[in-house]
Coordinates of C-alpha atoms in Angstrom, one line a residue:
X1 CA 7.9 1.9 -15.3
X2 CA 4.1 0.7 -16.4
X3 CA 3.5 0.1 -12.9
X4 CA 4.2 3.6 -11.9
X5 CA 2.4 5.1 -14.9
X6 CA -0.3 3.0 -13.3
X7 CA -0.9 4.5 -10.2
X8 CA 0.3 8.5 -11.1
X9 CA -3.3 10.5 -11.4
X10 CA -4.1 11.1 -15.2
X11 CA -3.3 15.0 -15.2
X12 CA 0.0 14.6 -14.1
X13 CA 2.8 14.8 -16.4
X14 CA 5.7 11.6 -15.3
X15 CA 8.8 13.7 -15.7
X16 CA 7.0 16.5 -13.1
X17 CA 5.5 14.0 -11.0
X18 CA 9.1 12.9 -10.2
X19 CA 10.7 16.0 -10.3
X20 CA 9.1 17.0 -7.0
X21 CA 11.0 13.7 -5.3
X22 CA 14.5 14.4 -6.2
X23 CA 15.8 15.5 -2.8
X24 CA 16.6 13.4 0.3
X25 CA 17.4 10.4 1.7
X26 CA 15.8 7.3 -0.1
X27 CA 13.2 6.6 2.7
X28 CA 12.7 10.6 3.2
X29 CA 11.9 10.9 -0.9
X30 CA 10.1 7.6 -1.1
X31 CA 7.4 8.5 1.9
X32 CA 7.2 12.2 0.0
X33 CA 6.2 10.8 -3.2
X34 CA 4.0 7.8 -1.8
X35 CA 2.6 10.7 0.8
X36 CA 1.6 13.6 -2.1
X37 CA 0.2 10.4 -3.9
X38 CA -2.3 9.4 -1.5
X39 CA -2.9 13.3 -1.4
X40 CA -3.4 13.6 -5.3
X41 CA -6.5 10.7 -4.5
X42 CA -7.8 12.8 -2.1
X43 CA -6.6 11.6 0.9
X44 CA -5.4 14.1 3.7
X45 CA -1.9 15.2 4.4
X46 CA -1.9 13.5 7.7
X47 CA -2.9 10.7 6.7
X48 CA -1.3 10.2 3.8
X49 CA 1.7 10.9 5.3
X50 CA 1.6 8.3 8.1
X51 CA 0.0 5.5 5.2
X52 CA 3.5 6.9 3.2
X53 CA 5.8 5.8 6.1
X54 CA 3.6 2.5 6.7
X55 CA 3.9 1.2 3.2
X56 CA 8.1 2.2 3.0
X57 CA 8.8 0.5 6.1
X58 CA 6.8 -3.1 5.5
X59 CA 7.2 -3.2 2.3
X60 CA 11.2 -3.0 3.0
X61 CA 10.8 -5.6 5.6
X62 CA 8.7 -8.0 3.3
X63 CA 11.5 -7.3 0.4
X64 CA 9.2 -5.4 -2.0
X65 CA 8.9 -2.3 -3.6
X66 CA 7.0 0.2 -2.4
X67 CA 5.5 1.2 -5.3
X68 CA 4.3 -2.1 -5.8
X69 CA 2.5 -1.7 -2.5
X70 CA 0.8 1.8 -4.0
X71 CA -0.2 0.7 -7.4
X72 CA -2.1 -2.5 -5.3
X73 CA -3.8 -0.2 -3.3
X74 CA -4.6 2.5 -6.2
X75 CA -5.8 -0.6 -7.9
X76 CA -7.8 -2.0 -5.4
X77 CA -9.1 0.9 -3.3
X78 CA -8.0 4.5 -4.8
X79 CA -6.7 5.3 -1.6
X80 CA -10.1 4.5 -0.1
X81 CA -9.5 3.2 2.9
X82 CA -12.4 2.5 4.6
X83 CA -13.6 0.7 0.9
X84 CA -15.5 -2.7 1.4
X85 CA -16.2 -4.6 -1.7
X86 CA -19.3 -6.7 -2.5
X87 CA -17.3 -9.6 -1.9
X88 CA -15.8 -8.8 1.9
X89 CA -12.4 -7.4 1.0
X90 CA -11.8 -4.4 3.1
X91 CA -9.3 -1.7 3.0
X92 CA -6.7 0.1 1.3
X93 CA -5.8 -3.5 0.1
X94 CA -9.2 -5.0 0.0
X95 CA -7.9 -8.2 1.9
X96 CA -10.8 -10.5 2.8
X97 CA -11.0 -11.3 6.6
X98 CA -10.2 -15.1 5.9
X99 CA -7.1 -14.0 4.1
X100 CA -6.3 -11.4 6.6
X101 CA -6.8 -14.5 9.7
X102 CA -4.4 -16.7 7.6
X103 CA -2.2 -14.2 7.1
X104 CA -2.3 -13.1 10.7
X105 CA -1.3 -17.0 11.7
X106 CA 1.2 -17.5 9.5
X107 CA 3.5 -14.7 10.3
X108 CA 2.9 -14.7 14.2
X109 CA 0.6 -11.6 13.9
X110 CA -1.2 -10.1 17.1
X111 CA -4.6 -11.6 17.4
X112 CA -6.8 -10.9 14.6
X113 CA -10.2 -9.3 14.6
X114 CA -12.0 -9.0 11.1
X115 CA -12.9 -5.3 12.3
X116 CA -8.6 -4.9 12.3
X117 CA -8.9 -4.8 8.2
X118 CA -10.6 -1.0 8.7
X119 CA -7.0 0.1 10.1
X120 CA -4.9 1.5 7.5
X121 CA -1.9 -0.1 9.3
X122 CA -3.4 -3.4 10.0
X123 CA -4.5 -3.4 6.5
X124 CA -1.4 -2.5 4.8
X125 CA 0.8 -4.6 7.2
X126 CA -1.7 -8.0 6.2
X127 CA -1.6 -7.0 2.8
X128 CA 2.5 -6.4 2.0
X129 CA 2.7 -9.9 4.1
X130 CA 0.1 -11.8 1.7
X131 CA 1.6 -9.9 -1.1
X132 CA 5.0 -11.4 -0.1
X133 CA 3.7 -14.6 0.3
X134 CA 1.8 -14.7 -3.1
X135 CA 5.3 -13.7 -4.7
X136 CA 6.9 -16.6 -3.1
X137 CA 4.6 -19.1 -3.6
X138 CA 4.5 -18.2 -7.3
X139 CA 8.1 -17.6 -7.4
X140 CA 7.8 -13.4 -8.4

């Protein structure tokens, strides 16, 4: 629940936030509230729609929650996702191009490109996979 809290914008009550969710199947109600989430950070309805579905499906294929996924990116980018730290990390999940070339490797990836990390996809898809692995290695 603290991890939620985390990533709902400040001027939104919890109990309304969810309220709006409460209809569909799980994957239709979990891409609607990841989707008007992105929005409520300013990102636009296509967009956030198609970064909605992106996080629900490989976070689902990695074994994590999808709202793990969002409070990472809220954390690390505000639903920025062209955001490049001083550091290197790019993205909705800032993941450094060293990390993102490992990460690549290790789980048969396509070819990677640094310039890849810009991709909302590519970015998510890297970061849910070194997510995954982090939770592994340290054991959750």
């Amino acid at each position: 629940n603290s991890i939620v809290k985390s990533i709902i914008p400040h001027n939104q009550e919890l109990p309304d936030f969810f309220g709006r969710y409460a209809r569909g199947s799980k994957f239709d109600r979990q891409v609607k509230f990841l989707s008007n989430l992105a929005q409520d950070y300013g990102m636009n309805t296509r967009d956030a729609e198609h970064l909605a579905k992106v996080i629900v499906i490989e976070a689902k294929a990695a074994g994590l929650d999808p709202i793990l996924v969002a409070a990472v990116i809220k954390k690390e980018s505000t639903f920025r996702k062209h955001v490049v730290s001083n550091r290197g990390a790019q993205g909705l999940m800032q993941v450094m191009p060293a990390t993102g070339k490992y990460i690549a490797a290790r789980y048969d990836m396509d070819s990677f490109e640094p310039s890849k990390l810009k991709d909302p996809t590519t970015n998510v898809r890297l970061g849910v996979r070194y997510l995954k692995y982090l939770t592994s290695m340290y054991r959750n």
